[in-house]
Structure formats: C-alpha cells, structure tokens
Amino acid sequence: MKTIEIKNLLQHIGKRQTRNLVNLTLGRPLRMSNFKSMTLDWDDVKIANEWLSNRSSWKDETVVSHYEAEFSQWNGSKYAFAFMAARVALSACIYALDLQPEDEVILPGYTCVVVPNAFKWAGVKTVYCDIELDTYGLDINQIESKITSKTRAILLHHLYGIVCRDYEAILDLAKRYKLKVIEDCAHTTGAEYRGRKVGNFGDVAIYSSERSKVFNTIQGGVAVTNDNVLGKRLKEYYEQAPYPDELFIDNQLSNILLEFYQFKHPQSWCIGDIYYCFNSHKKLFSTTEQEEKGIRPAYYGQKMPAPIAALGLNQLKKIDYYSKCRRNNSQTWEKWCQENGYKKPLVIDASVPVYLFYPVIVESEIKKEVKWWGFKNFNVSVGDWFNTHIYPVPGRIPGCKNADIAVEQCINFPTLNHMCKFPGF
Ligand SMILES: Cc1ncc(COP(=O)(O)O)c(C=O)c1O
C-alpha cells in the first residue's frame, strides 16, 4: 500500500472513531444515520456474495431483461433499458431524441456535472435556467426567455425526491414550442403525480440506482419511454453498448459488502472500519476526476450486466417500503422546520414525494459547517448538496439567483436510518 493510501485510511478511521468517542462520552447512540446505502440489507449481501462466487453466469442476459421488464411494469412505462449509470441512460435518451451538435437544451443551473457532460459529449449546447426554491426544479417563469430557434429539448428534474413545482406548466410550454421533454428522475424513482410515476409525463426519463439514491446497486441507471419510435431508438443505443469488464463488476459487487458493513450493519461503528481496512482499495467513486473536468472516460456508455441487474431486482422489491419509511421520517424534519421557523419543501397537489433527502434553506453559516452542526445537534449526517451550481465543479452560473441561494443555503437532512430494515432482515 502506498504511504498516501495509508494516510487516507488512518484519517478516515480516525474521524469515524473520534466521532464514536464523542458519542460514548455524551451517552449517545454510536450509530449515526447516513445518506448512503440505507436500503442495503443482508439479502443484498447474500446476492452479491453468490454472484461473486459464481462468475459463469455474469453474461446471462435473461437476468437483465427480467430487471428491465420488472422496472417497466413497476414504473408504468412501456420501455425500460438498464445502463451502468443514469448519466449513461441520459446519453441514450439524447441519442433517442436525435439531438444534434449545435442543438440547444434548456436545463436547471443547479445540477450534477454528469448531466451537462452527457450533452457536451453529444455536442449539444446547454442553456441554463434558474430554479425555484419551493422544490428546486426549473422555474417556469425563466424558461421562455431562453428558447431560441435552436432549442430542441427541456430537461426538467425532480430533485431530492420531490415532484417539481412547475411540472405541468413546463410540459405545456414544451408542447406549445414543440420541444421534447427529458425528465431527470435520478433522485425521484417511485415518486408519483396524478397516480402515475414521474418520468411518464415527458418524452423520455432517467432513474439512478447509484449508492446515494432511492434504491441502490452502487452504480446503475434506467432510461424509459412510452413512445414506440423513441423506444426503438433507445434499443439501438442499448444494443451497441458494451458490458463492463469483470474487474469492474467484481468491484461493484464488493462495494455492496463494503457499503453494508460501513453503514448498515448493526455493529457498523466498529465492523465497518475493520472491513474498510482490508477492502478500501476496492472502493468505487461515482464521478471520476476526469468527469469533473468534463473529459469522457474511456469506459463510459456501458449497459448493466446480470449481477448488477440481480441486485436491482432485489432492491426493486423493497423500494416502496423504504420510500414509505422516508416519508415517515421526513415528518421529524418537517416538525423541526415548523418549530424553528424554516420553510418546508413544497409537495404539489396530487403528488407523492419519495424524499431522497429533506432539503431546507438555512443560514449560510450553518451550511458552511453542516457536517459538524448535524452531528452536534442530531447525531446524523446532514448533506450540503449541491454546494456548487454544477456540482461538484467550482464556479457559478450567471443569472441564476435562486440557484445561488440554494448553493449557499440549502442543506439536506437524511430520511432513512439504520433502524429501517426491510421486514424479515
Ligand atoms: C440530478 C442528477 N441527475 C443525474 C445524476 C446521475 O446519476 P448517476 O450517478 O446514476 O449517473 C445525478 C447524480 O448524482 C444527479 O444528482
């Protein structure tokens, strides 16, 4: 092991164990709610171990087709295709919509860098628009002024598990201007509007099963559509996409174990660190430095292989249960907002949120030290996404005043904890 790796390992363990010591001294529980991997249980560990010890069926396409069929049925979408990330699913959507170099797409100036990257790599120009601060979605009042003769599509997102405030208005506007709508549901798998899952109202949609999302396959994404022509085009992209290599699949499966022992295991406060010591070299990061710099990684564009689809199938069985837990737990933060004079996120009429996180605008001083503040006040890990406009890339998007406020002041309370376990596990 290199000296720098040992230093990082010691720093990581030192931080976690200092926290444990403070909790012990204060008589508080040792375990702390985290954002990541709270939907993993022993059954997922068992599945990961089984696939790790049986490599002969890693190329079994029937498992993947089964996952796609289950997802499309559960989601109420006609076509679903599984990729190694939602960002790849977005690239498939860009292909399906036939967006060409020099075409323009309107998207929120408050998102993750992998979203504009997918357009950049297709040569499509990104035009940013401000968000509203009720649900952190695109602000309808800003969109029209950004439409030009080159605009072909609008990407709307439902952030933090909440259905965006101007959903219908944006869909209507797009129809009036004959623009395609891409729904970014990476944070909002399973949320509903008027009795249907979000993602079924636009032309195409993407969902993420990355480790910090509503359901978890460490990395993974799905593209859906209800349109036959777009379904055919998605399939074309899908069929030419390669599978990841064996080492990558091995790491993905190992990360299920790593995440479970670190965050969800009943004795994660000590077992997590022991497990991490021996396996930290396998840890996968969702967004590479290359991607942060806007460089397309060589392995980009892969579809989901059987072992990851098997985990997806298992997570899909639990997603409604865990989303219900998230809604229940959100009431704690709702009450906190009421008692402390902070504004609650808006739940629009006829919508059911899944509260990936519970976002609240607080004083910027709190956001600056949110990790310590969350630990001190609630013994939970409070997040600071997105703390830049195009997270995690530094810099701001001019003319997005609400996004400026969200970047400076929005914090995210966790909505699942280790006490939530799927019945039977
Ligand atoms: C708003 C948003 N859209 C899309 C994505 C991409 O998801 P994935 O990591 O599965 O590519 C992310 C990633 O965090 C995101 O935050």
Coordinates of C-alpha atoms and ligand atoms in Angstrom, one line a residue, residues 84-88 110-112 114-115 157 159 184 186-187 206-210 212-213 219-221 286-287 386, ligand 1:
M84 CA -24.4 1.4 -15.6
A85 CA -25.5 4.9 -14.6
A86 CA -28.3 7.4 -15.1
R87 CA -25.8 9.6 -16.9
V88 CA -25.4 6.8 -19.5
Y110 CA -28.4 23.6 -10.3
T111 CA -27.5 20.0 -11.1
C112 CA -24.8 17.4 -11.1
V114 CA -22.6 14.4 -15.2
V115 CA -25.9 15.8 -16.6
H157 CA -35.6 17.5 -12.8
L159 CA -34.7 17.0 -7.1
D184 CA -34.3 13.6 -14.8
A186 CA -32.3 10.3 -10.7
H187 CA -33.4 11.4 -7.2
I206 CA -33.8 8.6 -16.5
Y207 CA -33.5 7.0 -13.0
S208 CA -30.5 6.3 -10.9
S209 CA -29.6 3.4 -8.6
E210 CA -26.3 4.9 -7.6
S212 CA -26.8 7.6 -2.6
K213 CA -30.2 7.3 -4.4
Q219 CA -23.9 2.3 -9.7
G220 CA -26.8 1.9 -12.2
G221 CA -29.4 3.7 -14.2
S286 CA -19.4 7.6 -8.8
T287 CA -17.8 10.6 -10.6
F386 CA -25.4 20.9 -4.2
Ligands
LIG1 C1 -29.7 15.4 -10.5 C2 -28.9 14.3 -11.0 N1 -29.1 13.7 -12.2 C3 -28.5 12.7 -12.7 C4 -27.5 12.1 -11.9 C5 -26.7 10.9 -12.5 O1 -26.9 9.8 -11.8 P1 -25.8 8.6 -12.0 O2 -24.8 8.7 -10.8 O3 -26.6 7.3 -11.8 O4 -25.2 8.7 -13.3 C6 -27.2 12.6 -10.7 C7 -26.1 12.0 -9.9 O5 -26.0 12.2 -8.7 C8 -27.9 13.7 -10.2 O6 -27.7 14.2 -9.0

